[in-house]
Structure formats: C-alpha cells, structure tokens
Amino acid sequence: MVYQIYPRSFADANNDGIGDVRGMIDKLDYLKDLGVNAVWVSPWYPSPMADGGYDVTDYCDIDASFGTLADADEFVVGAHERGLRVLIDLVPNHSSEAHPAFRAALGAGPGSPEREMFHFADGTGSDGSRPPNNWGSLFGGPAWERVVGPSGPEQWYLHMFAPEQPDWNWVNPAVVALFDDVIRFWFDRGVDGLRVDVADGLVKATGYPDTPIDPDTGLGIASFYPGHPWWNQPELEAIQRHWREIGDGYADRHLGERIFVCEANTKPLDALMRFVDAGRMHTTFNFDMLWCEWEAGSLRAMIDRNLVSHATVGAPTTWVLGNHDCTRVVTRYGKPETGRPFTLDGPPAEWQYRFADYFTPMPTDNELGRRRARAAALLELALPGPAYIYQGEELGLPEVEDLPDAARQDPSFFRAGGRTKGRDGCRVPLPWSATTPPYGFGTDAQPWLPQPPVWAELSAAAQVGDADSTLTLYRRALAVRGTHPALGDGALAWGDTYPGKVLYFTREPGFGCLVNISGAPVDLPSGAEVVVASAPLVDGRVPTDTTVWLTLASD
Ligand code: BGC
C-alpha cells in the first residue's frame, strides 16, 4: 500500500505555514503505525510553486520552504529503517519558466540549441501574433505563450499546463541525457522508485497538427483522445525502455529494485497496457476506480476489466481512490452522482479527464459520503495489487468546498477564469491534533490554505483511540492486509450467491469480501466470521453501504 504525501500540506515542522520534509520525518512513525509499505512524495524540488511544485527549477535539490537535501536523505533513511519504500515524483514533461535551461533558451534566441530543449515555434498570421496552432492548455487558455524579448514580441513556446511550465522537447537527446542524470541522482541516494508525472504526454507530434475544437473553450481539445498529437506518441516506448534499463541496472548491481509508476490517462485500456509491457514501466495508475460511480454493477465491471487487462501483460493492477488532483472521496461519494457508470468496455465514450470539479455543483451529504468512503477503502484494500491512499483519506477528510476564492492557489482555477474551483479543496493542510487551527499542522502559524472547523473532530489525535474512527478502520485493515496470506497479490473469484447490488468475492486461502450497495441489509455467507467491517452490523446483517472482510469456513 502506497501512501501519497503532498509535502506542502502534510506537516509543518518549522511552523511557517507550509509543510516540510522535517515534518515528514516527524510523522514516519505515524505512517509505520498506519501500516503502509511505501510512500510517494509529490514534488519537493525548488519551485516558484506556480503549480504546487509541479513547476521545477532544479530537479536535484529540495525547495528551501521544504528543507534541504540532507533532510531528504534523512527522510529516505528513516523510511527505510521502518520498512517503508520511497517513491518520488519525476516531472519530465515540463519544467519551470525559472529553470536555468529555459532562461538560457529565452536569452539565446530563435534557432539556438538552447531553444531546441523546449518547443519554440513562430507564430502565425502576417506578424506572427497568433499562436503556432490551435492547442488549448489543460489548465485553460491557449497552450502557447509568446516570448517578449528585448526587441519586442517574437516566438511562442508550448506549455500543456500553465505558462509557467514550459514543455521539454523529448526528441532532443540533450533532454534525455539531462533526465538520465536526474534519475540516477535520486536512485543513487536510495530512492526506490519514481512516479512519472504526465507519463503519456512527453512527446509532441511533428509539425504540431491542430486538434478538433473543444466547444467549451473554443480552443483545440487538450484532454486525451486516441490520435491526439501530444498524448501517447510512439516515441514514448523507447524513452520508457531506456529508463527501465537505468532502473534495472541498480538491481543488477545488487543495490535494490528501482521502480517506475506511470501517471497516464491513455485510453483504451489496451493502449495503456503497452506502458507496462515487459521491459517498460512496472505499473501505471488505474484511475478507473477513482472515476467509477458507487454502484455494484459499475464497480464489478471496472474491477474485472482492469484485472483481465493487466493479466494479459503480467503487470499488477493498481487501485486509486483519490489524489491531490481530484475531489476527495468522502465528498464524491456524498453527491447525488458519485462518478461515471462503467461497463466491461470502460466509462462512457464521451468521458474526458479534465482538471475540473465535475462534482462541485451538486449538494453533499458528508455523512453518507464517509460511510461509502469507508466501505470503498475496504474494497480497495481487498483487491489484488498495490493500493494508493492519498494523505487524509485515512482520516476521512472531506473536500473543503467552501474555501474563499481569495485563498485559492491552483492555476487551474485562475486559468479557467473561476469557471471551476480547481484542486485546492483536497489540498488543505492535515489536522494532526488540537481543536483550533492549525490543528497541529504547525505550532501556531496559519497554514497556506485555511482549515475548516470540522478538522477538530477529524484530527489524527482525535481518532487514534476511537474504535469507530476512520483512522482505526484503516489501521486495522492495513494490519490484516499486511499479514493475511490471501491479500496483496494474487487472484479473486466472484461469488454469485448475492443479488446484483452486492459485490462478493473470495480470495484464497479463506478470505471473503462483501460490499453491500443494495438498499437493504444482507446476511453473511454461512459460517463466515467478520474480520473487519466498515460499519457495525445490524442484527448480525450487513447494512447498506458497508463492506465486511470475512474469514470463511473451511469445507
Ligand atoms: C499532476 C498535477 C499537475 C500536472 C502538471 C499532473 O498530472 O498530478 O498535480 O498539475 O501533472 O504537472
């Protein structure tokens, strides 16, 4: 089980309102007690924070607000001492406008090798005042920004995300070499793996062909569709195989395994499976679970299609319920629409991943959402393959939906002109203790995003001794998962003893998982004993929106 740390919002040891690496070190025992096997740390590199650290000025250092390289080393050693592996974010698609290579490119002028490190192109129109093509950015607005040099406006540069995040040119061997050094730098320091940001977007089609117009923006479509000129280009394969060789070189030298995890939204699933073909990446996030509605038929189809597809390549399926880019799971499941319907063919064809708060306009019932989120956590943790938990899910934190606009920092909020609220609501600093802000995040400094009053009852300290808390549920489930011979990798078999609105599967030896999403309580299988339950049984029956883990009677 991999726990995602978003450093700005995790723990603030130096009390400046921003989380830091020393705060992460202080919480290593909490993570060990929670029962995780690995942590993934979102970017901790020097950054102007135009996109929360996904705009990097130096890939081989730590941002001063987070600490120092020595702190990072101490974190890795401390994690290893506690049996936790460490993955960090690699951000290879784009840098920061403040990266020295981009500053050099701006200064060097059109046609220079420095500009070849990025995507610079002449504008269109008689005076070049229109962008090179119609591409829209994933954060809203055009994907091109015009350079204004000492003698006035000149070329444009490409940014799939914010203008502060210029895209690297991955067909340039100098870019490949630069990242080889970065990968080795962290692997040499003992980091066990890399979560590869925007792993399917690195290469852009030659000639920058236009995309069809997105009616919402009037610009070329930015999000994925098969054949899109910046998603899943064929050249990615060579890049991934090359990285894999670098990683495997560590195991060959008996220095330990080094792994790669793709963040990719490539569709259909068969195309995504190519990323985890032998000799390419180890795993890829499965965002289907995150987007699937809380409905038995959809969940079963989503699970089956992922298990079957991954089995064809022999890679483990990962399961993701939440992360720093989407509405928190408690809040999603508390909405009248909880996600997308799924069939064995996947989500509806018109489905597009966007940095939008699809869920926000709907009212929320957080109590219902938390009940379902607890049931979903037990489902996720019972499935074969690695599970990802985003910080705060173990506390049952809801999205903070009423953040004042003045406090928001997510560029997707600003670039979309406020049409979407963006991702700040899932990034509010964690509550560790106490009943007033900053709830033990720091000692008294106000955190970079304001925390809501409900954090008082949801803090880790408030939950740790409470047998019914979400934290206790996660700790219990992870303890069982860590030792039960049926859990972790392996297979599952669906039992068909229940009506359609109940998911029931078994895993050998002797484990059962029952998820009741029907409107009525259901009986336990005969002879089964409850090991963990997401909510109390009622008269010995499993109530609605509840998952139970079972020890099955042996025949
Ligand atoms: C990250 C986002 C980030 C974007 C650009 C993603 O997919 O998860 O948080 O804004 O890449 O780096």
XYZ file of C-alpha atoms and ligand atoms in Angstrom:
567
model
C 0.000 0.000 0.000
C 1.457 3.317 -1.067
C 0.667 6.492 0.881
C 0.821 9.762 -1.046
C 2.388 12.722 0.729
C 1.668 16.150 -0.699
C 4.514 17.928 1.155
C 3.009 21.418 1.324
C 0.024 20.099 3.247
C 1.359 17.196 5.298
C 3.169 18.518 8.404
C 4.848 21.847 9.127
C 7.814 21.270 11.452
C 9.297 24.773 11.143
C 5.928 26.460 11.697
C 5.929 28.706 8.642
C 2.500 27.614 7.408
C 3.932 25.286 4.752
C 4.577 21.564 5.200
C 8.195 20.409 5.046
C 10.492 17.396 4.919
C 11.272 17.584 8.633
C 7.525 17.385 9.251
C 7.517 14.260 7.079
C 10.368 12.802 9.131
C 8.434 13.525 12.343
C 5.470 11.559 11.012
C 7.326 8.451 9.860
C 6.228 6.547 12.944
C 2.622 7.543 12.243
C 2.985 6.050 8.746
C 4.576 2.895 10.090
C 1.781 2.526 12.666
C -0.773 3.108 9.936
C 0.666 0.052 8.207
C 1.787 1.433 4.844
C 4.603 -0.228 2.851
C 5.682 2.743 0.773
C 5.281 6.481 0.406
C 5.079 8.549 -2.744
C 6.193 12.137 -2.215
C 4.726 14.756 -4.574
C 7.373 17.225 -5.869
C 9.734 18.587 -3.250
C 12.095 20.320 -5.685
C 12.950 24.037 -5.800
C 9.988 25.697 -7.446
C 8.227 29.051 -7.690
C 5.100 26.970 -6.833
C 3.082 28.180 -9.805
C 1.581 24.668 -9.801
C 2.243 23.467 -6.264
C 5.769 22.276 -7.094
C 4.958 20.658 -10.455
C 6.964 23.553 -11.907
C 10.567 22.614 -11.201
C 13.643 24.858 -11.332
C 16.161 22.255 -10.146
C 15.444 18.522 -10.269
C 18.355 17.685 -7.982
C 17.602 19.728 -4.896
C 14.885 20.463 -2.332
C 12.826 23.649 -2.183
C 14.006 25.909 0.645
C 10.461 26.043 2.042
C 10.572 22.241 2.391
C 14.118 21.916 3.765
C 17.416 20.635 2.429
C 18.871 17.681 0.577
C 20.220 16.478 3.921
C 16.629 16.433 5.227
C 15.554 14.445 2.176
C 18.353 11.943 2.743
C 17.326 11.635 6.381
C 13.730 11.033 5.308
C 14.756 8.242 2.928
C 16.953 6.591 5.552
C 14.255 6.936 8.223
C 11.634 5.458 5.904
C 13.897 2.535 5.060
C 14.617 1.911 8.746
C 10.878 1.495 9.210
C 10.481 -0.819 6.238
C 8.888 1.829 4.000
C 9.962 2.264 0.397
C 10.170 5.782 -1.023
C 8.860 6.905 -4.393
C 9.226 10.492 -5.526
C 7.624 12.438 -8.332
C 9.573 12.811 -11.561
C 8.221 15.732 -13.593
C 9.677 15.175 -17.065
C 7.041 16.792 -19.279
C 7.726 20.368 -18.267
C 9.991 22.487 -16.093
C 9.518 25.920 -14.596
C 9.927 29.145 -16.527
C 12.584 29.859 -13.883
C 14.622 26.726 -14.789
C 18.102 27.838 -15.920
C 17.732 25.924 -19.207
C 14.560 27.829 -20.043
C 16.082 31.166 -19.044
C 19.025 30.327 -21.314
C 16.620 29.417 -24.138
C 14.837 32.744 -23.842
C 18.164 34.578 -23.974
C 19.665 32.534 -26.801
C 17.070 33.354 -29.422
C 15.345 31.515 -32.284
C 17.158 28.570 -33.881
C 19.621 28.109 -30.993
C 20.417 24.734 -29.369
C 19.115 26.237 -26.117
C 15.669 26.715 -27.670
C 15.769 23.150 -29.011
C 15.485 21.973 -25.395
C 11.864 23.186 -25.402
C 9.126 23.686 -28.005
C 9.577 27.125 -29.531
C 7.793 27.968 -32.772
C 6.998 31.011 -34.864
C 3.509 32.434 -34.593
C 1.020 32.508 -37.407
C -0.641 35.473 -39.090
C 1.257 38.115 -41.049
C 3.088 39.359 -37.948
C 3.299 36.076 -36.011
C 0.896 37.437 -33.431
C -1.282 34.323 -33.441
C -0.174 31.051 -31.763
C 1.532 28.384 -33.906
C -1.580 26.195 -33.752
C -4.945 25.916 -32.007
C -3.882 23.833 -28.992
C -5.548 24.628 -25.670
C -3.825 24.080 -22.313
C -5.126 21.549 -19.799
C -5.463 24.377 -17.296
C -7.452 26.592 -19.682
C -6.435 29.205 -22.257
C -4.026 28.632 -25.159
C -1.140 26.141 -24.806
C 1.293 28.689 -26.310
C 2.782 31.783 -24.724
C 4.512 34.478 -26.732
C 8.045 35.438 -25.789
C 8.631 39.140 -25.409
C 12.354 39.763 -25.954
C 14.383 42.970 -25.731
C 13.305 43.895 -29.249
C 9.636 43.092 -28.762
C 7.342 40.102 -29.263
C 8.925 37.109 -31.046
C 8.475 33.276 -30.957
C 5.984 31.277 -28.901
C 6.654 28.366 -26.522
C 4.464 25.408 -25.676
C 3.005 24.622 -22.237
C 0.459 21.829 -21.834
C -0.274 23.209 -18.371
C 0.369 26.742 -17.042
C 2.545 29.255 -18.962
C 4.992 28.983 -16.050
C 5.541 25.316 -17.075
C 7.300 25.157 -20.473
C 7.333 21.674 -22.029
C 10.651 19.904 -22.600
C 11.403 18.673 -26.112
C 11.812 14.930 -25.664
C 13.061 14.225 -29.178
C 16.196 16.182 -28.279
C 18.884 13.774 -26.908
C 20.120 16.552 -24.601
C 16.785 16.402 -22.754
C 17.047 12.623 -22.475
C 20.569 12.982 -21.064
C 19.502 15.671 -18.590
C 16.821 13.381 -17.146
C 19.152 10.362 -17.101
C 21.265 12.342 -14.664
C 18.218 13.291 -12.594
C 17.022 9.683 -12.378
C 20.463 8.455 -11.348
C 20.844 11.301 -8.853
C 17.802 10.109 -6.871
C 18.318 6.394 -7.372
C 21.907 6.841 -6.137
C 20.508 8.491 -2.986
C 18.412 5.411 -2.279
C 15.030 6.489 -3.630
C 13.217 3.270 -4.596
C 11.030 4.483 -7.404
C 9.639 7.308 -9.484
C 6.047 8.298 -10.101
C 6.251 9.709 -13.602
C 4.085 12.808 -13.987
C 2.149 13.122 -17.270
C 3.913 9.955 -18.437
C 1.841 9.740 -21.620
C 2.334 13.354 -22.726
C 6.099 13.799 -23.167
C 6.340 13.646 -26.962
C 4.515 16.006 -29.313
C 3.707 15.112 -32.923
C 5.991 16.667 -35.530
C 4.526 19.787 -37.108
C 2.148 20.398 -34.193
C -1.075 19.492 -36.057
C -4.279 21.184 -34.862
C -6.758 19.255 -32.738
C -10.555 19.415 -33.097
C -12.150 22.377 -31.347
C -13.406 21.870 -27.792
C -16.813 23.601 -27.692
C -16.283 24.552 -24.027
C -13.122 26.551 -24.684
C -13.140 27.360 -28.405
C -9.556 26.013 -28.493
C -8.147 22.692 -29.667
C -9.001 19.769 -27.378
C -6.323 19.290 -24.722
C -7.538 16.174 -22.959
C -6.892 12.673 -24.199
C -8.443 11.076 -27.254
C -6.822 8.336 -29.332
C -4.772 10.023 -32.040
C -4.278 13.268 -30.084
C -0.941 14.801 -31.162
C 0.552 15.080 -27.686
C -0.796 12.009 -25.901
C 0.689 8.530 -26.197
C 3.042 9.141 -29.107
C 5.025 6.089 -30.367
C 8.394 7.545 -29.276
C 7.412 7.063 -25.620
C 8.281 3.393 -25.816
C 11.990 3.979 -26.375
C 12.117 6.510 -23.549
C 10.444 4.105 -21.133
C 12.650 1.164 -22.115
C 15.712 3.342 -21.634
C 14.577 4.410 -18.140
C 13.816 0.816 -17.259
C 17.368 -0.153 -18.179
C 18.697 2.551 -15.878
C 16.482 1.308 -13.034
C 17.251 -2.364 -13.622
C 20.969 -1.539 -13.511
C 20.607 -0.965 -9.760
C 19.095 -4.402 -9.161
C 21.794 -5.915 -11.393
C 24.409 -4.360 -9.141
C 22.553 -5.684 -6.062
C 21.633 -2.176 -4.965
C 17.910 -2.950 -4.734
C 14.948 -2.698 -7.046
C 14.078 0.668 -8.570
C 10.562 1.013 -9.971
C 8.549 3.337 -12.224
C 4.852 4.174 -11.853
C 3.118 5.962 -14.723
C 0.598 8.702 -14.295
C -1.219 8.264 -17.590
C -4.766 8.676 -18.808
C -4.230 6.921 -22.121
C -7.275 5.070 -23.420
C -8.458 2.495 -24.289
C -7.093 0.308 -21.547
C -5.366 -1.954 -24.071
C -3.267 1.035 -25.178
C -2.390 1.886 -21.578
C -1.308 -1.727 -21.053
C 1.527 -1.185 -23.549
C 3.120 1.101 -20.916
C 3.532 -1.916 -18.629
C 4.683 -4.370 -21.291
C 7.786 -6.354 -20.331
C 10.822 -4.066 -20.246
C 8.782 -0.876 -19.959
C 7.272 0.598 -16.758
C 6.401 -1.518 -13.701
C 2.904 -0.196 -13.014
C 0.530 2.527 -14.050
C -2.154 4.234 -12.006
C -5.633 2.872 -12.505
C -7.798 5.968 -12.470
C -10.892 3.950 -13.393
C -11.571 3.280 -9.726
C -11.337 6.967 -8.920
C -13.904 7.866 -11.571
C -16.236 4.877 -11.197
C -19.636 5.500 -9.639
C -20.539 3.874 -6.305
C -22.729 1.230 -7.901
C -22.222 -2.526 -7.767
C -22.504 -3.290 -11.488
C -20.143 -0.482 -12.483
C -17.629 -1.382 -9.782
C -17.587 -5.030 -10.751
C -17.149 -4.205 -14.441
C -14.382 -1.711 -13.586
C -12.558 -4.267 -11.426
C -12.909 -7.083 -13.956
C -11.765 -5.097 -16.929
C -8.659 -3.922 -15.085
C -7.749 -7.339 -13.710
C -8.220 -9.001 -17.090
C -6.255 -6.352 -18.993
C -3.377 -6.340 -16.552
C -3.231 -10.145 -16.574
C -2.528 -10.040 -20.324
C 0.769 -8.276 -19.627
C 1.555 -9.773 -16.237
C 1.658 -6.376 -14.504
C -0.093 -5.764 -11.178
C -3.237 -3.614 -11.242
C -3.040 -0.566 -9.015
C -6.105 0.923 -7.327
C -6.541 4.646 -6.765
C -9.446 6.248 -4.903
C -8.067 9.747 -4.542
C -5.106 12.046 -5.063
C -4.134 15.709 -4.988
C -5.870 16.390 -8.321
C -9.454 15.415 -7.601
C -12.358 15.926 -5.234
C -11.845 13.958 -2.024
C -13.509 10.564 -1.936
C -15.785 11.335 1.057
C -17.261 14.282 -0.802
C -17.562 12.500 -4.166
C -19.486 9.656 -2.615
C -21.713 12.103 -0.744
C -23.048 13.573 -4.008
C -26.205 12.517 -5.837
C -23.941 11.429 -8.727
C -20.908 9.594 -7.370
C -18.955 9.115 -10.594
C -19.254 7.562 -14.017
C -21.061 4.372 -14.994
C -18.729 1.617 -16.188
C -19.138 -1.434 -18.364
C -16.518 -4.005 -19.331
C -15.673 -1.608 -22.177
C -14.926 1.180 -19.723
C -16.558 4.527 -18.980
C -18.844 6.258 -21.498
C -17.094 7.239 -24.733
C -17.596 10.971 -24.159
C -15.707 10.737 -20.856
C -12.729 13.069 -20.700
C -10.347 13.645 -17.854
C -10.250 17.327 -17.047
C -8.894 19.382 -14.206
C -12.435 20.388 -13.422
C -14.561 19.939 -10.363
C -17.192 17.850 -12.029
C -18.737 17.149 -8.616
C -18.792 20.621 -7.058
C -22.150 21.963 -8.256
C -24.011 19.096 -6.575
C -25.006 19.187 -2.884
C -23.011 16.998 -0.483
C -24.015 14.629 2.296
C -20.662 14.087 4.002
C -22.015 11.536 6.457
C -23.235 9.322 3.625
C -20.027 10.020 1.729
C -17.859 8.985 4.665
C -19.827 5.784 5.161
C -19.300 4.911 1.499
C -15.663 6.013 1.529
C -15.002 3.633 4.428
C -16.711 0.827 2.531
C -14.730 1.720 -0.610
C -11.446 1.686 1.336
C -12.060 -1.895 2.454
C -12.976 -2.828 -1.116
C -9.809 -1.188 -2.465
C -7.565 -2.830 0.118
C -9.054 -6.283 -0.520
C -8.332 -6.228 -4.256
C -5.220 -7.857 -5.751
C -2.395 -5.377 -6.411
C -0.973 -2.178 -4.904
C -3.413 0.374 -3.464
C -2.729 4.118 -3.263
C -4.008 6.221 -0.367
C -3.860 9.999 -0.577
C -2.923 11.717 2.698
C -6.007 12.412 4.807
C -8.126 9.640 3.306
C -7.261 7.598 6.382
C -8.822 10.406 8.443
C -11.960 10.515 6.287
C -11.333 14.159 5.391
C -13.906 15.750 3.106
C -13.114 18.184 0.307
C -13.117 21.733 1.664
C -15.706 23.034 -0.754
C -16.160 26.499 0.706
C -12.605 27.828 0.513
C -12.750 31.558 -0.180
C -11.658 32.344 -3.733
C -9.091 34.759 -2.304
C -7.309 31.818 -0.645
C -7.171 29.632 -3.741
C -3.809 28.992 -5.415
C -4.454 26.334 -8.047
C -3.587 27.677 -11.524
C -6.480 25.697 -12.991
C -8.862 27.964 -11.022
C -7.269 31.128 -12.394
C -6.700 29.889 -15.959
C -10.329 28.819 -16.244
C -11.433 32.270 -15.118
C -13.015 30.789 -11.978
C -15.335 28.538 -14.032
C -14.010 25.619 -11.996
C -12.899 25.795 -8.390
C -9.768 23.752 -9.045
C -7.943 21.395 -6.703
C -7.202 23.420 -3.558
C -10.109 21.847 -1.668
C -8.358 18.476 -1.481
C -5.009 20.048 -0.528
C -5.948 21.749 2.742
C -3.245 21.036 5.372
C -3.875 17.976 7.519
C -5.238 18.104 11.080
C -2.947 16.244 13.466
C -4.188 17.359 16.891
C -5.820 20.178 18.877
C -9.199 21.798 18.401
C -8.261 25.063 16.737
C -6.212 25.908 13.611
C -3.575 24.908 12.665
C -4.688 21.638 14.330
C -1.117 20.518 14.987
C -0.064 21.040 11.348
C 2.407 23.613 12.667
C 2.522 25.034 16.178
C 0.708 28.323 15.646
C 1.354 29.653 12.127
C -1.740 29.751 9.948
C -1.398 27.224 7.115
C -1.159 28.224 3.467
C -4.804 27.219 2.977
C -7.375 27.794 5.762
C -8.608 24.703 7.612
C -12.324 24.237 8.393
C -13.755 23.784 11.940
C -14.605 20.134 11.205
C -10.833 19.386 11.273
C -11.113 19.432 15.113
C -13.013 16.165 15.294
C -11.143 14.613 12.357
C -7.580 15.115 13.611
C -5.334 12.073 13.927
C -5.151 12.596 17.702
C -8.941 12.721 17.985
C -9.265 9.485 16.038
C -6.390 7.369 17.247
C -8.029 5.962 20.383
C -11.542 5.783 18.936
C -12.508 2.247 17.959
C -15.049 3.525 15.420
C -12.885 6.142 13.715
C -11.798 6.029 10.094
C -8.156 6.060 11.214
C -8.743 2.961 13.351
C -10.502 1.277 10.424
C -7.519 1.916 8.129
C -5.028 0.750 10.751
C -6.953 -2.429 11.366
C -7.437 -3.147 7.663
C -3.798 -2.470 6.827
C -2.633 -4.676 9.692
C -4.755 -7.531 8.338
C -3.664 -6.836 4.765
C -0.035 -6.875 5.850
C -0.227 -10.372 7.297
C -3.165 -12.201 5.675
C -1.918 -14.785 3.164
C -4.889 -14.140 0.840
C -4.246 -10.393 0.487
C -1.730 -8.467 -1.578
C -1.033 -10.017 -4.985
C -2.999 -12.978 -6.323
C -6.450 -13.565 -7.753
C -10.059 -13.123 -6.738
C -13.157 -15.176 -7.547
C -16.614 -13.631 -7.662
C -19.271 -15.433 -5.654
C -22.705 -15.246 -7.199
C -24.737 -16.002 -4.107
C -25.989 -12.432 -3.774
C -28.300 -10.225 -5.852
C -26.794 -7.747 -8.310
C -26.346 -4.844 -5.900
C -23.985 -6.773 -3.630
C -20.348 -7.402 -4.540
C -18.980 -10.577 -3.085
C -15.615 -12.148 -3.860
C -13.311 -14.631 -2.254
C -9.552 -14.954 -2.217
C -7.565 -17.996 -1.232
C -6.971 -19.048 1.441
C -10.208 -18.470 3.289
C -10.885 -14.758 2.716
C -14.143 -13.130 1.642
C -15.079 -9.517 0.926
C -18.713 -8.453 0.807
C -19.762 -4.948 -0.250
C -23.437 -4.178 0.203
C -24.541 -1.375 -2.110
C -28.160 -2.530 -2.181
C -30.847 -0.636 -0.314
C -31.379 -3.398 2.257
C -29.282 -5.358 4.768
C -27.918 -8.747 3.683
C -26.903 -11.881 5.577
C -23.320 -13.043 5.933
C -22.322 -16.142 3.976
C -22.932 -19.179 6.144
C -20.167 -19.935 8.622
C -18.276 -16.702 7.819
C -16.736 -14.611 10.573
C -16.188 -10.872 10.339
C -12.567 -9.737 10.492
C -13.059 -6.045 9.701
C -16.256 -4.112 8.997
C -16.577 -0.582 7.648
C -19.732 -0.066 9.781
C -21.348 -2.048 12.602
C -23.533 -4.979 11.628
C -27.225 -4.609 12.457
C -28.834 -7.707 13.946
C -25.953 -9.726 12.523
C -26.659 -8.483 8.986
C -24.537 -6.242 6.744
C -26.270 -2.883 6.272
C -26.284 -0.713 3.142
C -23.037 0.987 2.053
C -20.954 -1.333 4.182
C -18.020 -3.635 3.398
C -17.005 -6.586 5.545
C -13.886 -8.708 5.389
C -14.571 -12.304 6.294
C -12.819 -15.449 7.347
C -14.614 -18.216 5.527
C -15.467 -21.565 7.000
C -13.208 -24.259 5.538
C -15.079 -27.090 3.794
C -0.134 16.326 -11.548
C -0.811 17.629 -11.323
C -0.063 18.691 -12.083
C 0.118 18.308 -13.552
C 1.136 19.143 -14.207
C -0.362 16.136 -13.029
O -0.873 15.184 -13.574
O -0.645 15.274 -10.796
O -0.917 17.972 -9.979
O -0.744 19.897 -12.017
O 0.539 16.994 -13.677
O 2.394 18.829 -13.689
